[in-house]
Tab-separated table of C-alpha atoms and ligand atoms in Angstrom:
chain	number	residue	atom	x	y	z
R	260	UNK	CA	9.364	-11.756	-3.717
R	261	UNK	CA	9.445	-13.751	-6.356
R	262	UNK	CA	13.130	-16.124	-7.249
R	263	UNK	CA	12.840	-16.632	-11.322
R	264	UNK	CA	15.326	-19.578	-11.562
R	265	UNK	CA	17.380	-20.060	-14.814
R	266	UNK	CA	16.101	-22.192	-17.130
R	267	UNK	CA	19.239	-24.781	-17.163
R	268	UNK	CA	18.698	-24.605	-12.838
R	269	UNK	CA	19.552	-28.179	-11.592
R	270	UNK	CA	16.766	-29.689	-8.791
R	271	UNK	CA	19.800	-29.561	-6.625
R	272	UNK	CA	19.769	-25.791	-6.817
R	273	UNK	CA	15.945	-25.598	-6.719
R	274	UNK	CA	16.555	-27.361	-3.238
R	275	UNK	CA	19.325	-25.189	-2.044
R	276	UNK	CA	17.151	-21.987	-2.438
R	277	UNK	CA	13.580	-23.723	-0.908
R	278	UNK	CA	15.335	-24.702	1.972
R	279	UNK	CA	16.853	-21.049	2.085
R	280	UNK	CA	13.796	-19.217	1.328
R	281	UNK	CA	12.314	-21.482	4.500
R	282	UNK	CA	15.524	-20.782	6.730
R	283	UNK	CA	14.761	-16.906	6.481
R	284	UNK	CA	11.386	-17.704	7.531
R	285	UNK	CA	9.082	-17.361	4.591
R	286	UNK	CA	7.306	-19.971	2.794
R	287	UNK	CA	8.013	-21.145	-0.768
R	288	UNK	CA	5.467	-21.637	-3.514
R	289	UNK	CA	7.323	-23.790	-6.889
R	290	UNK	CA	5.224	-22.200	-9.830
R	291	UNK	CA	5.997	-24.263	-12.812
R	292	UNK	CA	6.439	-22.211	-15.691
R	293	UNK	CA	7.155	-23.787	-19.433
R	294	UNK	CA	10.758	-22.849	-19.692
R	295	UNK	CA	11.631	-22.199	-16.242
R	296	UNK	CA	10.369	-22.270	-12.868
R	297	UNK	CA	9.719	-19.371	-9.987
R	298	UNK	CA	9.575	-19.864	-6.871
R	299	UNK	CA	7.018	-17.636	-4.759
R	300	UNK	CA	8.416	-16.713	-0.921
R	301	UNK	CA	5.526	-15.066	1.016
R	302	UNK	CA	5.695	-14.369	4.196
R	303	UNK	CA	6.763	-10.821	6.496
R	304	UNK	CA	7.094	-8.485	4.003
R	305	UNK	CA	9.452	-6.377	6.404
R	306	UNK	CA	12.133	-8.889	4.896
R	307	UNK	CA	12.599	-8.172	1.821
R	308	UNK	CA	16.679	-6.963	1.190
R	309	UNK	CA	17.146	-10.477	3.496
R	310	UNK	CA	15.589	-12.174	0.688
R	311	UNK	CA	17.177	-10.079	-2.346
R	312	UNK	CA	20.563	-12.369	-1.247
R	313	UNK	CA	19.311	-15.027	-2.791
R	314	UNK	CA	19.936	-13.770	-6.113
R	315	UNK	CA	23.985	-15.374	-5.549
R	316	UNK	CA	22.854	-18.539	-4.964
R	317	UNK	CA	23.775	-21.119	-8.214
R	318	UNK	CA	20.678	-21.059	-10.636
R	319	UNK	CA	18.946	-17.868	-9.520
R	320	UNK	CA	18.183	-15.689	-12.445
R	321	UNK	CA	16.731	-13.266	-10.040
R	322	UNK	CA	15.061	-11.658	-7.184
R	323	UNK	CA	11.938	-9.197	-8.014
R	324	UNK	CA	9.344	-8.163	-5.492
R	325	UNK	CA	5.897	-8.672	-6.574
R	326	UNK	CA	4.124	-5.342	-6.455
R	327	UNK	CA	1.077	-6.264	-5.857
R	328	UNK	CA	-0.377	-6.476	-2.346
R	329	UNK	CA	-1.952	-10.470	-3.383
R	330	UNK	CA	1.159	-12.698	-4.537
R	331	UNK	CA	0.262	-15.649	-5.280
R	332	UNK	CA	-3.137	-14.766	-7.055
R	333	UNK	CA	-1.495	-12.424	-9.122
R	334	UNK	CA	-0.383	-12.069	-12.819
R	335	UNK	CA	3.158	-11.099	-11.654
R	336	UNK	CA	3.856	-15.036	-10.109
R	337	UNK	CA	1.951	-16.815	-13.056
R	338	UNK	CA	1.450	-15.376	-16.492
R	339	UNK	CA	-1.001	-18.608	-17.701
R	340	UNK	CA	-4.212	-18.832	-16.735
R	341	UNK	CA	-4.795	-21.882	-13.997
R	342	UNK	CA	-6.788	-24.762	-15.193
R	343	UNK	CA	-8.264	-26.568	-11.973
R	344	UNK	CA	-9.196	-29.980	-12.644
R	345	UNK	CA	-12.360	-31.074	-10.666
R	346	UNK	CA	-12.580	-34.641	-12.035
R	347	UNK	CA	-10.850	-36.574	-14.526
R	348	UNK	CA	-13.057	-35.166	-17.042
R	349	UNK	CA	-13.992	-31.586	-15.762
R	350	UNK	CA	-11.834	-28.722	-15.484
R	351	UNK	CA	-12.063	-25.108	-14.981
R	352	UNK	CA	-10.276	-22.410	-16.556
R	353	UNK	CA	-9.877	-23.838	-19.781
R	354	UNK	CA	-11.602	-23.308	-23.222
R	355	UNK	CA	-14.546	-24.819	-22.298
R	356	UNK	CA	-17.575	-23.119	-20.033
R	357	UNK	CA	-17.878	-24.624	-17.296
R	358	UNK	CA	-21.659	-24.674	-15.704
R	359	UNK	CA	-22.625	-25.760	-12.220
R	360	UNK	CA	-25.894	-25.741	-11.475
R	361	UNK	CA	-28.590	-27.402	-8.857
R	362	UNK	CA	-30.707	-26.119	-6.388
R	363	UNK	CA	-29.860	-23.400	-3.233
R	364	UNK	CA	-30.523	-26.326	-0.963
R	365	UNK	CA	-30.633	-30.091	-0.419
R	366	UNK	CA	-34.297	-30.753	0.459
R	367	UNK	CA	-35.005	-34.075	-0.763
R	368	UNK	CA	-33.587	-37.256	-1.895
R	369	UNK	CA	-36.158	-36.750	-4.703
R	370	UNK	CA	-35.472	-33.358	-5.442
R	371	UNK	CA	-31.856	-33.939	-5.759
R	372	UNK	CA	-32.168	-36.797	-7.968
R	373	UNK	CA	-34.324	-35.336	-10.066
R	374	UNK	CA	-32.784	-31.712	-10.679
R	375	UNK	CA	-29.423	-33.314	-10.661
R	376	UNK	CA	-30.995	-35.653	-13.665
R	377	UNK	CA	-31.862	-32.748	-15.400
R	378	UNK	CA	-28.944	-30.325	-15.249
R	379	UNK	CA	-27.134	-32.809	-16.378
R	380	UNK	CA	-29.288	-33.576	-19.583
R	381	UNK	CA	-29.113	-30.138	-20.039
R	382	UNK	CA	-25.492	-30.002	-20.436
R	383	UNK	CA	-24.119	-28.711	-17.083
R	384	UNK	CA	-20.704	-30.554	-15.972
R	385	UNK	CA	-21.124	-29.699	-12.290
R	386	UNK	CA	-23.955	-29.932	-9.031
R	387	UNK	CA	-24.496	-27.397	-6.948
R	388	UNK	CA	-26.657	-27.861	-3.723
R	389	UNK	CA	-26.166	-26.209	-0.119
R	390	UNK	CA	-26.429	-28.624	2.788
R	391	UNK	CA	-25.241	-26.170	5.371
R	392	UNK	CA	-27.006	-22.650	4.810
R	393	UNK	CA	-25.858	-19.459	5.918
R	394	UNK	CA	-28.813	-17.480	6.468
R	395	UNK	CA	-28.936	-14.396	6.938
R	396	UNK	CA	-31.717	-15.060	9.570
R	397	UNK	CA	-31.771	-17.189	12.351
R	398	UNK	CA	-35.267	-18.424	11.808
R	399	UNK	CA	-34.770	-19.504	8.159
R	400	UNK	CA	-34.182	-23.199	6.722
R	401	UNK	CA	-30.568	-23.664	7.702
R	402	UNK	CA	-30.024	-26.639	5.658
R	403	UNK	CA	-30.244	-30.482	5.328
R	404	UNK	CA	-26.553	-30.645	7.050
R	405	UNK	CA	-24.767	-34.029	6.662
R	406	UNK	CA	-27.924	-35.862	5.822
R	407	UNK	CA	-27.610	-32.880	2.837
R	408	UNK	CA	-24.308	-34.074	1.743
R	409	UNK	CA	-25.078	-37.880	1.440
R	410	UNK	CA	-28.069	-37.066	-1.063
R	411	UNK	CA	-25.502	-34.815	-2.834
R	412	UNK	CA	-23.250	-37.766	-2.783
R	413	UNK	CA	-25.702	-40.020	-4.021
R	414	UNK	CA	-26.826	-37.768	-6.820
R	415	UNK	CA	-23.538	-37.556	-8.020
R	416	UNK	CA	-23.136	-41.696	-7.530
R	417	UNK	CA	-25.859	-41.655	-10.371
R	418	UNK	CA	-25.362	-38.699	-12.658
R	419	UNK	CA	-21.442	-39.127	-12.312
R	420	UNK	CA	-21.778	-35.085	-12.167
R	421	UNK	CA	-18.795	-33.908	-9.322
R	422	UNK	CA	-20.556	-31.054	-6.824
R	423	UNK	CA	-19.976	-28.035	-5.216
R	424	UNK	CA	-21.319	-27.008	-1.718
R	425	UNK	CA	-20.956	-24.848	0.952
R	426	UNK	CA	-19.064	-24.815	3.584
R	427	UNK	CA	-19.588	-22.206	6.671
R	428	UNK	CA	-17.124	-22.870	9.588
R	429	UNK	CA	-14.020	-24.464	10.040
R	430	UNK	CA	-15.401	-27.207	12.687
R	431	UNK	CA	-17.813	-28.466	9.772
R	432	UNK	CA	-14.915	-28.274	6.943
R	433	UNK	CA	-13.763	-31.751	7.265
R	434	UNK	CA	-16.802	-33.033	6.969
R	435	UNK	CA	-17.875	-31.675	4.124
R	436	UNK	CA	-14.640	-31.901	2.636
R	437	UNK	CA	-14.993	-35.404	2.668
R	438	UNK	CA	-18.376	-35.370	0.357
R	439	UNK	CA	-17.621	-32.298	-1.690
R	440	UNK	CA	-15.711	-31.805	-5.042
R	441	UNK	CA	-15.631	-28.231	-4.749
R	442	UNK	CA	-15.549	-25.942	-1.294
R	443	UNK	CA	-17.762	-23.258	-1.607
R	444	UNK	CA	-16.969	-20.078	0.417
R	445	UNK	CA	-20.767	-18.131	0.369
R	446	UNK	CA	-20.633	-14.415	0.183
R	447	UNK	CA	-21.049	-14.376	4.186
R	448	UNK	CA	-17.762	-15.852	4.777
R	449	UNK	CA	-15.469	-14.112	2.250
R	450	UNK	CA	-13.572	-12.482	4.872
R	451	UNK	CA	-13.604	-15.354	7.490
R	452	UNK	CA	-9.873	-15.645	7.729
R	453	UNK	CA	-10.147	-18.700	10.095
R	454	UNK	CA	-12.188	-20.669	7.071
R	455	UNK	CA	-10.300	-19.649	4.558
R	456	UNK	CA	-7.184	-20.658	6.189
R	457	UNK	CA	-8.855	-23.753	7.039
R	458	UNK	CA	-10.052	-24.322	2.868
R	459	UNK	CA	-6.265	-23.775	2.279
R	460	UNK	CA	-5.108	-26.961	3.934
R	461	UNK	CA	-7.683	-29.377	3.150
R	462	UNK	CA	-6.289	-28.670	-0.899
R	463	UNK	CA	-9.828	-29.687	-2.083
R	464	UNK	CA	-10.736	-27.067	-4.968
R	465	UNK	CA	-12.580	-23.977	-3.752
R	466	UNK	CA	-15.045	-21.682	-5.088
R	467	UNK	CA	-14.678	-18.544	-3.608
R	468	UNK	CA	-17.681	-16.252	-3.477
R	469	UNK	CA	-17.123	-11.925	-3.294
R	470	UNK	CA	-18.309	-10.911	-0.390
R	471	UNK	CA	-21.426	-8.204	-0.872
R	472	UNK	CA	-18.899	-4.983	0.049
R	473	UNK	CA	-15.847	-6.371	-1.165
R	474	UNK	CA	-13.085	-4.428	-3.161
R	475	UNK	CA	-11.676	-6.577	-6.205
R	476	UNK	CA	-8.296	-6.139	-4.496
R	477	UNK	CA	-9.959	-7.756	-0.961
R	478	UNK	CA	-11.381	-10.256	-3.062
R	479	UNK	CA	-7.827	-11.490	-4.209
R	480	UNK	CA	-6.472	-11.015	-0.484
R	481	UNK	CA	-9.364	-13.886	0.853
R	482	UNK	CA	-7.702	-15.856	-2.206
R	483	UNK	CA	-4.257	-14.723	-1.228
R	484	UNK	CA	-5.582	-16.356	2.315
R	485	UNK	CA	-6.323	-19.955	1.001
R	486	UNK	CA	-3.665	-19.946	-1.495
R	487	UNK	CA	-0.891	-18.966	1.240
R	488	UNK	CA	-1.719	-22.438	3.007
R	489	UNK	CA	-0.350	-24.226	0.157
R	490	UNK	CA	-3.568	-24.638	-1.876
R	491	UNK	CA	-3.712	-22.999	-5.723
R	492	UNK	CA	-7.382	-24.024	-6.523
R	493	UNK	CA	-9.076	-21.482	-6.226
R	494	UNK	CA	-12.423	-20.609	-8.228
R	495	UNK	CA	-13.670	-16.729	-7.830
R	496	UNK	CA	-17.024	-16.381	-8.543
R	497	UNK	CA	-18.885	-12.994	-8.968
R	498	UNK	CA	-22.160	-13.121	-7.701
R	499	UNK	CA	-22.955	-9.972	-7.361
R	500	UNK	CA	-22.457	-6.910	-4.722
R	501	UNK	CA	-24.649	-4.549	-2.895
R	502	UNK	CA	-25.574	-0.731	-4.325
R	503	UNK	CA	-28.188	1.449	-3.964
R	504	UNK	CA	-30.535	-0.198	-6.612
R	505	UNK	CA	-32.948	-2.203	-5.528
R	506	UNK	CA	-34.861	-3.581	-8.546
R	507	UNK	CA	-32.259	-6.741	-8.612
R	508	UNK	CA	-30.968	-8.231	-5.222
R	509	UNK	CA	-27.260	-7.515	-6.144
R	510	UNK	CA	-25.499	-5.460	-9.316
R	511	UNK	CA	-23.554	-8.426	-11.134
R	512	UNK	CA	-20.205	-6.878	-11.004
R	513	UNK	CA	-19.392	-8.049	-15.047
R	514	UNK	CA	-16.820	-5.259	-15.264
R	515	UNK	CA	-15.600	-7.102	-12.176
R	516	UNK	CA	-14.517	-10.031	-14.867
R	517	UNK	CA	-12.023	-8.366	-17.122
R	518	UNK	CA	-10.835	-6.783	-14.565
R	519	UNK	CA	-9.988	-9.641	-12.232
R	520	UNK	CA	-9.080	-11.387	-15.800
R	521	UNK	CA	-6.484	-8.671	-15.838
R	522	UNK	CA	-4.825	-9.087	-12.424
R	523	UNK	CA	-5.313	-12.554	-11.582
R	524	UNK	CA	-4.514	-16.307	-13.508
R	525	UNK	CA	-7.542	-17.876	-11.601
R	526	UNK	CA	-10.682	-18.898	-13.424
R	527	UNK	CA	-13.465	-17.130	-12.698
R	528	UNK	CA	-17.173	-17.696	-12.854
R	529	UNK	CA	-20.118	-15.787	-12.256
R	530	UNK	CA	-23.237	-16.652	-10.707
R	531	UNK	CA	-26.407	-14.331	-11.974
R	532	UNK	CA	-28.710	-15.478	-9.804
R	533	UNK	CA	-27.764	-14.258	-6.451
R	534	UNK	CA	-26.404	-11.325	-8.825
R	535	UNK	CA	-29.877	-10.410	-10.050
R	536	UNK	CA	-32.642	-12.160	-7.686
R	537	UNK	CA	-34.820	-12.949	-10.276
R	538	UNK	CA	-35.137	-15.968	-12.394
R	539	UNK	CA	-36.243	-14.172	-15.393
R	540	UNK	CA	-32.925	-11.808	-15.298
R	541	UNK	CA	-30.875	-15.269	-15.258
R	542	UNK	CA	-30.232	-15.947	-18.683
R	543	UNK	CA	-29.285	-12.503	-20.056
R	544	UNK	CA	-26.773	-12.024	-17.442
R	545	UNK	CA	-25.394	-15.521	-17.521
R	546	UNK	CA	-24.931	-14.866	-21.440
R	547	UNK	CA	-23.691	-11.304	-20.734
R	548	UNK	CA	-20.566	-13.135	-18.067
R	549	UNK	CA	-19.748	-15.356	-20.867
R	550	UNK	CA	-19.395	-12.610	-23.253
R	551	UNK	CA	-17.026	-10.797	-21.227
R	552	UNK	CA	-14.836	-13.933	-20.027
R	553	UNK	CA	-16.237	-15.629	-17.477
R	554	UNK	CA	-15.148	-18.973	-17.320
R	555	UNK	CA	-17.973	-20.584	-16.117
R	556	UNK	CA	-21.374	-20.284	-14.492
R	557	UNK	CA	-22.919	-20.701	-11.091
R	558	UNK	CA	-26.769	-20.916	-11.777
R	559	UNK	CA	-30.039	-22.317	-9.346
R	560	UNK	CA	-32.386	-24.748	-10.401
R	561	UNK	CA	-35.033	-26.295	-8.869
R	562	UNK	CA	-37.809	-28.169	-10.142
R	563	UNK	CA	-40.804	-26.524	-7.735
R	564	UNK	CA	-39.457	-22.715	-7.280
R	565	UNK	CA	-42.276	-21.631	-6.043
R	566	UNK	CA	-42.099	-24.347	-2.889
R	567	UNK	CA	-38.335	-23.794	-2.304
R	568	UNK	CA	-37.134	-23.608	1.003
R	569	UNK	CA	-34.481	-21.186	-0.048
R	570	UNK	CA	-34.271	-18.676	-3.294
R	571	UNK	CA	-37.333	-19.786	-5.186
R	572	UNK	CA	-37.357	-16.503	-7.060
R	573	UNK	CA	-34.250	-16.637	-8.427
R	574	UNK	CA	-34.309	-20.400	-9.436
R	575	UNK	CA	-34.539	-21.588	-12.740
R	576	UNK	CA	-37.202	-24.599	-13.678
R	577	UNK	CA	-35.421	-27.510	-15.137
R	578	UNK	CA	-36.852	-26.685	-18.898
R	579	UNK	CA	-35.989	-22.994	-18.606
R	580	UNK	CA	-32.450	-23.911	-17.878
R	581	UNK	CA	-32.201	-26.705	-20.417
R	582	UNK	CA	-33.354	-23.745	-22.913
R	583	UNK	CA	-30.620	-21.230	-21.631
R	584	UNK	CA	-27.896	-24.276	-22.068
R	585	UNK	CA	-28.887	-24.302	-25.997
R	586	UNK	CA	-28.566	-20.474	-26.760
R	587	UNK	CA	-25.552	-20.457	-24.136
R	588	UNK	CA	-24.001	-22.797	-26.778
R	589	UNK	CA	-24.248	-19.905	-29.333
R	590	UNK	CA	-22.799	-17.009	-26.922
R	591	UNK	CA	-20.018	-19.146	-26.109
R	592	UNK	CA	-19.193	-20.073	-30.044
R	593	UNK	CA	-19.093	-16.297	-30.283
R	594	UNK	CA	-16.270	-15.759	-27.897
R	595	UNK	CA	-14.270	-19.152	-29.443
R	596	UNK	CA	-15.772	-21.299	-26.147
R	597	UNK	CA	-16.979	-24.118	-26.371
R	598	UNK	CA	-19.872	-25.339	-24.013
C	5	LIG	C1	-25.664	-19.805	-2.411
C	5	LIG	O1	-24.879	-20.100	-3.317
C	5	LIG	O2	-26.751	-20.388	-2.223
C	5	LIG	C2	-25.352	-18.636	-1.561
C	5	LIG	C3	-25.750	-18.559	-0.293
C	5	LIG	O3	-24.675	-17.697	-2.213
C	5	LIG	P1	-23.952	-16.325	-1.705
C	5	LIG	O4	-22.970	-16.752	-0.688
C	5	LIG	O5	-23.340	-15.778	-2.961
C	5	LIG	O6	-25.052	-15.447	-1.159
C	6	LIG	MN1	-28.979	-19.502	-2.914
């Protein structure tokens, strides 16, 4: 349900109706709203005439259920889109694209440096490197792990560029939570309720990846998940979901973006290169998200593809992004964006 207090509402009566909402058992989100403020209580939705009483209480305009089955991610609670601030200079979900971009994995002190170096010359705001890998074999390169996140830390010590890495259980969360900028929830764990729970109450930002089989309406429930532990920041990125073709690795879901533009106030990014596979299908789809709202980009680059230790194929060399940067520039002037 959502409680739309009156615009005049004292903090007194704000108080009086949190601690109510609480007393019936559910738990109360303050959206802050230009004229007046509405209160979110989510919780056992067998409750809801208990709730409806609220609507005597001084400085209640009303009581109206929220009809969709995500609450807090929805349109209905929050009519503006969210801006998430990363840093003190980057934020998402504003006019400007927002590009993170880096390699699949931490492999080097060197490599780091270097493509971290470059992204950034090339324009991109945020660094993206995995540190713990989810794999879909056992055998693979599971990542650099903590040793991972202190070169991430250090390239951002030198580029100033925040980052954005994976995390892939809740007993690792803290840790990286203490080196990241962004949480990154891969495609594996989109419906890991234990995670996401965990990603809620740490209240770093999060970039939350669609899972390969995932509805657009499950995709706002995992949000629903983190945001229902008190935590708003939430990124969705499309990166793509599984169909019968097989001449990409995913189909970038770009209808998925309007769509989700539609229902939900989060920003949302998309991230063609797990949506395509192939670094030469990169740029026109990264172009082709911008065009139809995306509000940033998720993009691999690594200076010696063909030696990766994870998605080589699909990773950009530093010049070939620096090159996609400039004509992104153009694309995003055409939608009034600025990059
Ligand atoms: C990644 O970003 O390297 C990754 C593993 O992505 P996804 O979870 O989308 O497959
Ligand atoms: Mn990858």
């Amino acid at each position: 349900m959502i409680v739309v207090m009156k615009a005049g509402a004292s903090k007194k009566d704000k108080d009086e109706v949190l601690k109510r909402i609480k007393e019936l058992g559910y738990k109360p989100h303050v959206i802050h709203g230009t004229t007046r403020d509405v209160i979110g209580a989510v919780g056992d939705e067998r409750g809801k005439q208990v709730l409806q009483t609220l609507e005597s209480m001084a400085g209640v305009e009303s009581v109206v259920p929220i009809l969709q089955p995500y609450k807090l991610a929805s349109k209905e609670v929050k009519k503006e889109h969210s801006v998430i601030a990363i840093s003190d200079t980057v934020k998402i979900g504003g006019n400007e694209i927002i590009v993170m971009a880096g390699p699949c994995s931490v492999e080097s002190e060197k490599q780091i440096i270097e493509t971290a170096q470059a992204v950034k010359d090339a324009g991109a705001q945020i660094l993206r490197g995995g540190a713990f890998k989810p794999r879909t074999s056992p055998y693979s390169f599971q990542g650099m792990e903590e040793e991972g996140l202190k070169l991430l830390a250090k390239a951002r010590e030198i580029t100033g560029l925040p980052v954005v890495t994976e995390v892939i259980n809740p007993e690792t969360a803290e840790l990286v939570a203490e080196y990241a900028d962004i949480l990154q929830i891969g495609a594996r764990n989109a419906q890991n309720f234990a995670l996401l729970k965990k990603v809620g109450q740490l209240g770093k930002p999060v970039l939350l990846k669609r899972g390969m089989s995932m509805t657009i309406q499950e995709f706002l429930m995992s949000a629903e998940y983190v945001m229902s532990e008190g935590n708003q920041k939430v990124i969705l990125c499309e990166r793509g979901i599984r169909t019968f073709e097989t001449a990409t690795r995913n189909t970038l879901d770009l209808s998925a973006i309007p769509v989700l533009k539609e229902k939900t106030h989060l920003p949302i990014v998309a991230d063609p290169s797990h949506g395509t596979g192939h670094y030469h299908y990169v740029a026109p789809m990264a172009f082709a998200a911008v065009s139809a709202g995306a509000d940033g980009l998720i993009i691999e680059v690594h200076p010696d593809p063909e030696h990766a230790s994870s998605d080589g194929p699909q990773s950009l060399k530093p010049q070939k992004f620096a090159d996609m940067m400039q004509r992104m520039k153009l694309v995003a002037e055409a939608v009034d964006r600025t990059l």
